[in-house]
CSV table of C-alpha atoms and ligand atoms in Angstrom, one decimal:
chain,number,residue,atom,x,y,z
A,1,MET,CA,33.8,56.6,4.1
A,2,VAL,CA,31.1,58.5,5.7
A,3,PHE,CA,32.1,62.8,7.3
A,4,PRO,CA,29.1,62.8,9.9
A,5,MET,CA,27.4,66.4,9.8
A,6,SER,CA,29.3,67.7,12.7
A,7,LYS,CA,31.0,72.0,13.8
A,8,VAL,CA,33.2,73.5,12.6
A,9,ARG,CA,36.9,72.7,15.2
A,10,LYS,CA,39.6,73.5,13.6
A,11,ALA,CA,41.0,75.6,10.9
A,12,VAL,CA,43.9,75.9,9.1
A,13,ILE,CA,45.8,78.8,7.7
A,14,PRO,CA,49.1,78.8,5.4
A,15,ALA,CA,51.4,80.8,5.6
A,16,ALA,CA,54.7,78.8,4.1
A,17,GLY,CA,54.3,80.8,0.3
A,18,LEU,CA,57.3,82.6,-0.6
A,19,GLY,CA,55.8,86.1,-0.6
A,20,THR,CA,57.7,87.5,-3.5
A,21,ARG,CA,54.8,90.4,-4.1
A,22,PHE,CA,57.0,91.6,-0.8
A,23,LEU,CA,60.6,91.1,-1.5
A,24,PRO,CA,63.5,92.2,0.0
A,25,ALA,CA,61.0,92.3,3.7
A,26,THR,CA,60.0,88.7,2.8
A,27,LYS,CA,63.7,87.1,2.2
A,28,THR,CA,63.7,86.6,6.1
A,29,VAL,CA,59.9,88.4,7.4
A,30,PRO,CA,57.1,85.5,6.4
A,31,LYS,CA,54.5,87.9,4.9
A,32,GLU,CA,51.7,87.0,7.0
A,33,MET,CA,54.2,88.2,9.9
A,34,LEU,CA,53.8,92.3,8.2
A,35,PRO,CA,51.7,94.3,10.6
A,36,ILE,CA,49.3,96.6,10.4
A,37,ILE,CA,49.3,98.7,12.7
A,38,ASP,CA,51.0,97.5,15.1
A,39,ARG,CA,49.5,93.8,15.2
A,40,PRO,CA,50.9,90.9,12.4
A,41,ILE,CA,48.3,89.9,9.9
A,42,LEU,CA,48.8,86.6,11.3
A,43,MET,CA,47.0,88.4,14.1
A,44,TYR,CA,43.9,89.1,12.7
A,45,ILE,CA,43.3,85.9,10.6
A,46,VAL,CA,43.6,84.5,14.6
A,47,GLU,CA,41.1,86.3,16.0
A,48,GLU,CA,38.3,85.8,13.1
A,49,ALA,CA,38.5,81.8,13.5
A,50,VAL,CA,38.7,82.7,17.6
A,51,ARG,CA,35.5,84.7,16.7
A,52,ALA,CA,34.1,82.2,14.6
A,53,GLY,CA,34.7,79.7,17.5
A,54,ILE,CA,37.4,78.1,16.2
A,55,GLU,CA,39.6,76.0,18.9
A,56,ASP,CA,42.3,74.4,17.6
A,57,ILE,CA,43.8,76.5,14.4
A,58,VAL,CA,47.4,74.8,12.3
A,59,LEU,CA,49.8,77.0,11.2
A,60,VAL,CA,51.2,76.0,7.8
A,61,ALA,CA,54.6,77.5,7.9
A,62,GLY,CA,58.0,77.6,5.5
A,63,ARG,CA,60.7,80.0,6.0
A,64,GLY,CA,60.3,82.0,8.9
A,65,LYS,CA,58.4,79.8,11.0
A,66,HIS,CA,60.2,80.6,13.9
A,67,ALA,CA,58.9,84.6,13.7
A,68,ILE,CA,55.7,82.9,13.6
A,69,GLU,CA,56.0,80.2,16.4
A,70,ASP,CA,57.1,82.0,19.3
A,71,PHE,CA,55.2,85.6,17.8
A,72,PHE,CA,52.6,82.4,19.5
A,73,ASP,CA,54.4,81.5,22.6
A,74,VAL,CA,55.8,83.0,25.8
A,75,SER,CA,58.4,85.4,26.0
A,76,TYR,CA,59.0,85.1,29.6
A,77,GLU,CA,61.8,87.9,30.0
A,78,LEU,CA,59.7,89.9,28.5
A,79,GLU,CA,56.3,89.4,30.1
A,80,ASP,CA,58.2,89.7,33.5
A,81,LYS,CA,59.9,93.1,32.5
A,82,LEU,CA,56.5,94.7,31.9
A,83,ALA,CA,54.5,93.6,34.8
A,84,ARG,CA,58.1,94.7,36.9
A,85,ASP,CA,57.1,98.2,35.0
A,86,GLY,CA,53.0,97.5,36.0
A,87,LYS,CA,52.4,97.8,31.9
A,88,ASP,CA,49.6,95.5,32.3
A,89,ALA,CA,47.2,96.5,28.8
A,90,TRP,CA,50.8,95.0,27.1
A,91,LEU,CA,50.6,92.2,29.5
A,92,GLU,CA,47.4,92.0,28.6
A,93,SER,CA,47.4,92.1,25.1
A,94,LEU,CA,50.4,90.1,25.1
A,95,ARG,CA,48.8,86.8,26.8
A,96,LYS,CA,45.6,87.5,24.9
A,97,ILE,CA,47.0,86.4,22.1
A,98,ARG,CA,48.7,82.9,23.1
A,99,ASP,CA,45.2,81.9,25.1
A,100,ALA,CA,43.2,83.2,22.6
A,101,ALA,CA,43.3,79.5,20.8
A,102,ASN,CA,44.9,76.2,20.5
A,103,ILE,CA,48.2,76.9,18.5
A,104,ILE,CA,50.0,73.7,16.5
A,105,SER,CA,51.9,74.7,13.7
A,106,ILE,CA,54.0,72.3,11.0
A,107,ARG,CA,56.1,73.4,8.1
A,108,GLN,CA,55.5,72.9,4.4
A,109,MET,CA,59.1,72.0,3.4
A,110,ARG,CA,59.0,73.0,0.2
A,111,PRO,CA,55.8,76.0,-1.5
A,112,LEU,CA,54.3,73.5,-3.6
A,113,GLY,CA,51.2,75.4,-3.7
A,114,LEU,CA,48.1,75.6,-1.8
A,115,GLY,CA,46.6,73.1,-2.0
A,116,HIS,CA,49.8,71.0,-0.7
A,117,ALA,CA,49.8,73.3,2.3
A,118,ILE,CA,46.6,72.5,2.5
A,119,GLY,CA,47.2,68.7,2.9
A,120,CYS,CA,50.7,68.9,4.6
A,121,ALA,CA,47.5,69.8,7.5
A,122,LYS,CA,46.3,66.0,7.3
A,123,PRO,CA,47.4,63.9,10.6
A,124,ILE,CA,45.9,67.3,12.6
A,125,ILE,CA,43.1,67.1,10.2
A,126,GLY,CA,42.1,64.2,10.9
A,127,ASN,CA,38.4,63.2,9.7
A,128,GLU,CA,36.8,66.2,10.8
A,129,PRO,CA,35.1,69.3,8.8
A,130,PHE,CA,38.1,72.4,8.9
A,131,ALA,CA,38.3,76.0,7.8
A,132,VAL,CA,41.1,77.9,5.9
A,133,LEU,CA,41.9,81.0,5.9
A,134,LEU,CA,44.5,82.2,3.9
A,135,GLY,CA,47.2,84.2,5.6
A,136,ASP,CA,47.7,87.6,4.1
A,137,GLU,CA,43.8,88.0,3.5
A,138,ILE,CA,41.9,90.1,5.9
A,139,MET,CA,37.9,90.0,6.4
A,140,ILE,CA,37.3,92.7,8.8
A,141,ALA,CA,33.1,91.8,10.0
A,142,ASP,CA,31.4,94.3,12.1
A,143,LYS,CA,30.7,93.9,15.3
A,144,ASP,CA,26.8,92.4,14.7
A,145,LYS,CA,27.3,90.7,12.1
A,146,PRO,CA,28.6,87.0,11.8
A,147,THR,CA,32.3,86.4,10.5
A,148,VAL,CA,33.1,85.3,7.4
A,149,THR,CA,34.2,82.3,8.3
A,150,GLY,CA,31.0,82.5,11.0
A,151,GLN,CA,29.2,82.7,7.8
A,152,LEU,CA,30.7,79.7,6.3
A,153,ALA,CA,30.8,77.4,8.9
A,154,ARG,CA,26.5,77.7,9.4
A,155,SER,CA,26.9,76.7,6.3
A,156,PHE,CA,28.3,73.5,6.4
A,157,GLU,CA,26.7,72.9,10.1
A,158,GLN,CA,23.6,73.2,8.1
A,159,SER,CA,23.4,71.6,4.8
A,160,GLY,CA,26.8,69.3,5.3
A,161,MET,CA,28.2,70.4,2.3
A,162,SER,CA,31.5,72.1,1.6
A,163,THR,CA,30.9,75.8,1.8
A,164,VAL,CA,33.5,78.5,0.2
A,165,ALA,CA,33.2,82.4,-0.2
A,166,VAL,CA,33.0,84.1,-2.7
A,167,MET,CA,33.0,87.7,-4.2
A,168,GLU,CA,32.0,89.9,-7.6
A,169,VAL,CA,35.0,91.3,-9.1
A,170,PRO,CA,35.4,93.5,-12.6
A,171,ALA,CA,36.4,90.7,-15.5
A,172,SER,CA,40.0,92.9,-15.6
A,173,GLU,CA,40.3,91.0,-12.6
A,174,THR,CA,39.5,87.5,-12.9
A,175,HIS,CA,43.0,86.3,-13.6
A,176,LYS,CA,43.9,87.2,-10.4
A,177,TYR,CA,41.9,84.1,-8.5
A,178,GLY,CA,40.3,81.2,-8.7
A,179,ILE,CA,36.5,81.8,-10.2
A,180,VAL,CA,33.5,79.9,-9.4
A,181,GLU,CA,31.0,78.9,-12.5
A,182,GLY,CA,26.6,77.5,-11.5
A,183,GLU,CA,23.7,78.4,-10.0
A,184,THR,CA,22.9,80.8,-8.5
A,185,THR,CA,19.8,81.4,-5.6
A,186,ALA,CA,19.5,84.3,-3.5
A,187,MET,CA,19.6,83.2,0.2
A,188,PRO,CA,16.9,85.8,2.1
A,189,ASP,CA,19.9,88.2,3.9
A,190,GLY,CA,20.5,89.8,0.6
A,191,GLY,CA,23.3,87.8,-0.9
A,192,THR,CA,23.9,84.9,-3.3
A,193,ARG,CA,24.7,81.1,-2.8
A,194,ILE,CA,25.9,79.1,-5.8
A,195,ARG,CA,26.2,75.3,-6.4
A,196,VAL,CA,28.8,74.8,-8.0
A,197,GLY,CA,29.6,73.8,-10.9
A,198,ASN,CA,33.4,73.9,-11.8
A,199,VAL,CA,36.4,76.0,-10.2
A,200,ILE,CA,38.8,77.8,-13.3
A,201,GLU,CA,42.2,78.9,-11.1
A,202,LYS,CA,43.4,82.8,-12.6
A,203,PRO,CA,41.1,82.2,-16.5
A,204,THR,CA,41.8,86.0,-18.2
A,205,ALA,CA,38.5,87.6,-19.2
A,206,GLY,CA,36.3,85.4,-21.6
A,207,GLN,CA,37.8,82.5,-20.3
A,208,SER,CA,35.2,82.3,-17.9
A,209,SER,CA,31.0,82.4,-17.5
A,210,SER,CA,31.0,84.2,-14.0
A,211,ARG,CA,33.2,86.9,-11.9
A,212,TRP,CA,32.5,84.8,-8.6
A,213,ALA,CA,36.3,84.9,-7.4
A,214,LEU,CA,38.0,82.9,-4.0
A,215,PRO,CA,39.1,85.5,-1.8
A,216,GLY,CA,40.3,82.6,0.6
A,217,ARG,CA,37.8,81.2,2.7
A,218,TYR,CA,36.5,78.8,2.9
A,219,VAL,CA,35.6,75.0,4.9
A,220,PHE,CA,35.6,71.6,4.2
A,221,ASP,CA,34.7,68.2,5.1
A,222,ALA,CA,37.9,65.9,5.3
A,223,SER,CA,37.1,64.2,1.8
A,224,ILE,CA,39.4,67.1,0.4
A,225,PHE,CA,42.1,65.4,1.6
A,226,GLY,CA,42.0,62.2,-0.5
A,227,HIS,CA,41.4,65.0,-4.1
A,228,ILE,CA,44.4,66.8,-2.7
A,229,ALA,CA,46.7,64.1,-2.9
A,230,SER,CA,45.4,63.0,-5.9
A,231,THR,CA,45.7,66.0,-7.7
A,232,LYS,CA,49.1,66.6,-9.9
A,233,PRO,CA,50.6,69.3,-10.1
A,234,GLY,CA,49.0,72.6,-12.5
A,235,LYS,CA,49.5,76.0,-13.3
A,236,ASN,CA,52.9,76.6,-12.2
A,237,GLY,CA,54.1,73.1,-11.3
A,238,GLU,CA,52.0,74.1,-7.7
A,239,ILE,CA,49.1,70.9,-6.0
A,240,GLN,CA,46.3,73.9,-6.6
A,241,LEU,CA,43.6,74.0,-4.7
A,242,THR,CA,41.1,75.1,-7.3
A,243,ASP,CA,41.7,71.2,-8.6
A,244,ALA,CA,40.4,69.6,-5.7
A,245,MET,CA,37.7,72.2,-5.3
A,246,VAL,CA,36.0,70.5,-8.9
A,247,ALA,CA,36.5,67.0,-7.8
A,248,VAL,CA,34.6,68.5,-3.9
A,249,ALA,CA,32.2,69.8,-5.8
A,250,LYS,CA,31.6,67.0,-8.6
A,251,GLU,CA,31.3,63.8,-5.7
A,252,LYS,CA,29.6,65.3,-3.2
A,253,GLY,CA,28.1,69.1,-4.6
A,254,LEU,CA,30.5,72.6,-2.7
A,255,LEU,CA,28.4,76.1,-2.1
A,256,ALA,CA,29.7,79.1,-2.5
A,257,GLN,CA,28.5,82.1,-1.0
A,258,THR,CA,29.3,86.1,-0.8
A,259,PHE,CA,30.1,87.6,2.2
A,260,THR,CA,29.1,90.9,4.4
A,261,SER,CA,32.7,91.6,5.9
A,262,ARG,CA,35.8,93.8,4.1
A,263,ARG,CA,37.9,93.1,2.4
A,264,PHE,CA,41.8,93.4,2.3
A,265,ASP,CA,44.2,92.4,0.0
A,266,ALA,CA,47.1,91.9,2.0
A,267,GLY,CA,49.6,89.9,-0.1
A,268,ASP,CA,49.4,92.6,-2.2
A,269,LYS,CA,51.5,95.7,-1.8
A,270,LEU,CA,47.8,98.4,-2.2
A,271,GLY,CA,46.1,96.7,-0.8
A,272,TYR,CA,48.8,95.8,2.0
A,273,LEU,CA,48.6,99.9,2.5
A,274,GLN,CA,44.8,100.2,2.6
A,275,ALA,CA,44.9,98.5,5.3
A,276,ASN,CA,46.7,100.3,7.6
A,277,ILE,CA,45.1,103.2,6.7
A,278,GLU,CA,41.4,102.3,7.4
A,279,LEU,CA,41.9,100.5,10.1
A,280,ALA,CA,44.6,103.1,11.5
A,281,LEU,CA,41.5,106.0,10.9
A,282,GLU,CA,38.9,104.2,13.1
A,283,HIS,CA,42.0,103.0,15.2
A,284,PRO,CA,41.1,104.8,18.9
A,285,GLU,CA,44.6,106.9,19.0
A,286,LEU,CA,44.9,107.5,15.7
A,287,GLY,CA,42.5,107.9,13.7
A,288,THR,CA,41.9,111.9,14.8
A,289,ALA,CA,45.6,112.3,13.9
A,290,LEU,CA,45.6,110.3,10.5
A,291,ARG,CA,42.6,111.7,9.4
A,292,GLN,CA,44.0,115.4,9.6
A,293,TYR,CA,47.7,114.1,7.9
A,294,LEU,CA,46.0,112.6,5.3
A,295,GLN,CA,43.4,115.6,5.2
A,296,THR,CA,47.1,118.6,4.7
A,297,LEU,CA,48.4,116.1,2.8
A,298,GLY,CA,44.7,115.7,0.3
A,299,LYS,CA,45.3,119.4,0.0
A,300,THR,CA,48.9,119.2,-1.9
A,301,LEU,CA,47.6,115.7,-4.2
B,1,UTP,P1,49.4,83.2,-2.4
B,1,UTP,O1,49.4,83.0,-3.7
B,1,UTP,O2,49.1,84.8,-2.6
B,1,UTP,O3,51.1,83.9,-1.8
B,1,UTP,O4,49.3,82.6,-1.2
B,1,UTP,P2,52.7,83.4,-2.5
B,1,UTP,O5,53.1,83.0,-3.1
B,1,UTP,O6,53.4,84.1,-0.8
B,1,UTP,O7,52.4,85.2,-2.6
B,1,UTP,P3,53.1,85.3,-4.0
B,1,UTP,O8,52.7,85.9,-5.2
B,1,UTP,O9,55.2,85.0,-4.3
B,1,UTP,O10,53.8,87.1,-3.3
B,1,UTP,C1,47.5,82.6,-0.6
B,1,UTP,C2,48.7,81.8,1.0
B,1,UTP,O11,48.9,80.3,0.7
B,1,UTP,C3,49.9,80.4,1.4
B,1,UTP,C4,50.9,81.7,1.2
B,1,UTP,O12,51.9,82.0,2.5
B,1,UTP,C5,49.2,82.4,1.6
B,1,UTP,O13,48.8,83.3,2.8
B,1,UTP,N1,50.4,79.1,0.5
B,1,UTP,C6,50.7,79.5,-0.9
B,1,UTP,C7,51.4,78.3,1.4
B,1,UTP,O14,51.3,78.1,2.5
B,1,UTP,N2,52.3,77.2,0.9
B,1,UTP,C8,52.6,77.6,-0.5
B,1,UTP,O15,52.9,76.8,-1.3
B,1,UTP,C9,51.6,78.4,-1.0
């Protein structure tokens, strides 16, 4: 089947994992709905997608699906009260969430892995290229810089090849990520591009020849769905996205490239706290007070 080179208009946000690292909070609240300051993690991710020109967003949810759906739905009683009380700024912030993009919510019946979660979106994505943004990874681009998803979409649109984001990690951390191996070239903007030869799921130090880790941003053409469908359960009995990526690399070629955004692993307790602190320090109403508090605290540590 031939997939024409085209603009990336759709995105999938998998948010159906069990979030065991955040238990007991995630027993009832999906980890993607935990707040960073006053907005759920998911909101930051939807904003990145919208900034990259994505129009349709498929949210793959599991338990707690209603909390995710309700967040992007009209809350009539609340909005009516805010309007009557003249709380226009709050009203506007709720409307902005709703109007940001077309949000389509689907359910992954069982958490059978990231590859499986993405495969659930096939009926909505169809034959179009699409971005994937992991629901627990926050990427903050400077105002004058493109988002990670924007960078990957541009690579796809220019090369016609699926492109994924990578970052270099210390050897002691490769076991936390999918690791990409391949031939590297320097990009004109100072970044690195890799022609992917292999992808290894969470190798221990020394089990891979590189330290290029996948932090959870991808652009694929629709051929990945066929590879996901024929992927057998791998590590932990899950259908791994990395296995389908190896098949894409072999069949049509796969690019990996570095990015310019700041990244927070909000699915990890320390990463979550770091995101809250760093972003609160930049918050117009909280920054000064928090900085003073941290300075006081610093003297006692
Ligand atoms: P993670 O492996 O980080 O999520 O998946 P998890 O399994 O929920 O986390 P822990 O380790 O138990 O704390 C990365 C992203 O993929 C989604 C998750 O929701 C998360 O946003 N995911 C993972 C799915 O949607 N379905 C799955 O079957 C697995």
